[in-house]
XYZ file of C-alpha atoms in Angstrom:
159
model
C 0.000 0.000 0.000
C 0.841 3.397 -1.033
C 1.470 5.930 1.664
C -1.026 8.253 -0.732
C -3.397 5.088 -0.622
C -2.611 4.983 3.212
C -3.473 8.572 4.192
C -6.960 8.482 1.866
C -7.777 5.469 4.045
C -7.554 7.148 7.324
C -8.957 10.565 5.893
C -11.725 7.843 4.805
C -11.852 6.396 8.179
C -12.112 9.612 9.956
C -14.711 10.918 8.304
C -17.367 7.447 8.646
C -16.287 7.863 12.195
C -17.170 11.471 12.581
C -20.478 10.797 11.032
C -21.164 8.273 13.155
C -20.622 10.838 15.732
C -22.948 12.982 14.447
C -25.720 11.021 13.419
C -25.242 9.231 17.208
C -25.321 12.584 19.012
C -28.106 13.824 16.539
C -30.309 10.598 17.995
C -29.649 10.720 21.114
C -31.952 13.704 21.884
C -34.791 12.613 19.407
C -34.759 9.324 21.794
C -34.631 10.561 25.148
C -37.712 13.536 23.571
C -39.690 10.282 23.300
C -39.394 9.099 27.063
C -40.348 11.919 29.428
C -38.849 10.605 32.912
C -41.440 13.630 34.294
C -44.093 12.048 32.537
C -47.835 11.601 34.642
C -49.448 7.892 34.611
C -52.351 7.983 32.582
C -55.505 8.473 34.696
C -58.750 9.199 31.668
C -62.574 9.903 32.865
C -63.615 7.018 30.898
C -67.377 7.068 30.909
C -70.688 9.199 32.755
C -73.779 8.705 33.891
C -74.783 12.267 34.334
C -78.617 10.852 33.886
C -79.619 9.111 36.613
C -82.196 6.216 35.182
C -85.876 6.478 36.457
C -87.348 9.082 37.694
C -85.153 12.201 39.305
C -86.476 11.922 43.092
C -83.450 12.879 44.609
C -83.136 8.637 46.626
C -79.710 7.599 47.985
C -80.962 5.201 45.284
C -80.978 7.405 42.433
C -78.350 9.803 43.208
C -75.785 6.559 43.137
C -76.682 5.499 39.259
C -75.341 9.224 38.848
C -71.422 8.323 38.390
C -68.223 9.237 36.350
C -65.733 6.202 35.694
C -61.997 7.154 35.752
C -59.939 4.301 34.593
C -55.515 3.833 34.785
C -54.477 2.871 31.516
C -50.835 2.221 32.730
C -49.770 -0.756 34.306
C -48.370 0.905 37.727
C -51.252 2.062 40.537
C -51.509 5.809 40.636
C -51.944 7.635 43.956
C -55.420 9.840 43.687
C -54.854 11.124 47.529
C -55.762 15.594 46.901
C -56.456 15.163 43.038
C -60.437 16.515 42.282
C -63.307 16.124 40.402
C -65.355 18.757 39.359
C -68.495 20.250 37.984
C -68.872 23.673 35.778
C -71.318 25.128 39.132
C -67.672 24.288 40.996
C -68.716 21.328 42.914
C -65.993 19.389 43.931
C -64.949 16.107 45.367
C -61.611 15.487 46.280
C -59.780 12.404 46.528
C -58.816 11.308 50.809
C -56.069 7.985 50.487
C -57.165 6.483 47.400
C -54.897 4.226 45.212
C -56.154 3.544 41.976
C -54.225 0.321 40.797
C -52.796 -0.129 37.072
C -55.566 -1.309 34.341
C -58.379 -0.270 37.087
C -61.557 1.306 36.849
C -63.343 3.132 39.942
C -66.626 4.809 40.067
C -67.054 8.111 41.952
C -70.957 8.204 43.083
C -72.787 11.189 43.963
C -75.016 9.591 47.001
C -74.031 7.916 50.082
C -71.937 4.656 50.252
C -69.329 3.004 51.633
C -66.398 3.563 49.839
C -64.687 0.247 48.298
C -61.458 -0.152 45.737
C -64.304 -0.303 42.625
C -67.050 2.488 44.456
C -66.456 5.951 45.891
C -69.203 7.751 46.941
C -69.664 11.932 47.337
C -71.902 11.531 50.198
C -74.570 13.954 48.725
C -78.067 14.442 48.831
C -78.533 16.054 45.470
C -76.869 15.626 41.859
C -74.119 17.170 40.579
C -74.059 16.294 36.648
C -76.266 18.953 34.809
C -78.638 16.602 32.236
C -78.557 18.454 29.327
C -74.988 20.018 29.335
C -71.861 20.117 32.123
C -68.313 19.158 32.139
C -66.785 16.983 34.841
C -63.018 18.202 34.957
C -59.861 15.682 36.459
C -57.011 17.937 38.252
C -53.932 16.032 39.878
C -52.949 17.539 43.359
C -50.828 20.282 41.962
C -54.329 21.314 40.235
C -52.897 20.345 36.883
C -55.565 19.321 34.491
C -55.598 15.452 33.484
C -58.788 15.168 31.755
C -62.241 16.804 31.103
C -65.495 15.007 29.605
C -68.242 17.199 28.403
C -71.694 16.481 27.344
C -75.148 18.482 25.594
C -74.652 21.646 23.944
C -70.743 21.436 24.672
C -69.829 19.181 22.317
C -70.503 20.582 19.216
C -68.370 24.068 20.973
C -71.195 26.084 22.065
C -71.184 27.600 25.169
């Protein structure tokens, strides 16, 4: 081998290795963007009875088929313990010791109850959930927002 031969080699060399460099510092960033170590578990208001079957009488009955689901879609429990649920009029029920485990469901009522893993209850003696339009709205304890489920006239963006 030359030493001409020899030189272009290494000139050859050091640039695939200085590429490398670059394209491995370039995708470093783009793969650590895509995991968040400050990243929330995934708590979602997954369904609501806002309409309480049967007749509106204002029964411990009734008021408990009034509910709103919230569901963890991650594997790892979530602590609930100061995070709130609440209506547009500003009613609010927040969350004393609760641990919602991973894949779980639990359903906040708006009667009285005993509270169970599955079935929280508001302990109130009238609805919250407007029929025809409200919003229930999910805050965390630092009164971040983690989810909001509207229904009636504020779904098509009317107000």
């Amino acid at each position: 081998m030359s030493a001409t031969s020899s030189l272009t080699s290494r000139r050859m060399l050091a640039t695939v290795l200085a590429a490398g460099a670059v394209i491995g510092a370039a995708a470093l960033p783009a793969s650590a963007a895509g995991h968040d170590r400050n990243a929330r578990p995934k708590v979602e208001i997954s369904a609501v009875q806002y309409d309480s079957p049967g007749r509106d009488d204002r029964s411990n009955r009734s008021l408990n088929k009034e509910w709103v689901e919230l569901t963890n879609t991650t594997r790892h429990s979530v602590n609930l313990d100061g995070w709130t649920l609440e209506d547009e009029s500003g009613r609010t029920y927040t969350f004393d010791h609760y641990r919602l485990a991973g894949r779980a469901t639990v359903r906040i009522h708006t009667g009285l109850g005993h509270d169970t893993r599955t079935d929280l209850y508001q302990d109130r003696r009238n609805y919250v959930w407007n029929n025809d339009h409200d919003t229930a709205t999910l805050r965390n304890d630092r009164d971040r927002l983690i989810d909001r489920e509207s229904w009636g006239y504020h779904r098509g963006g009317r107000h």
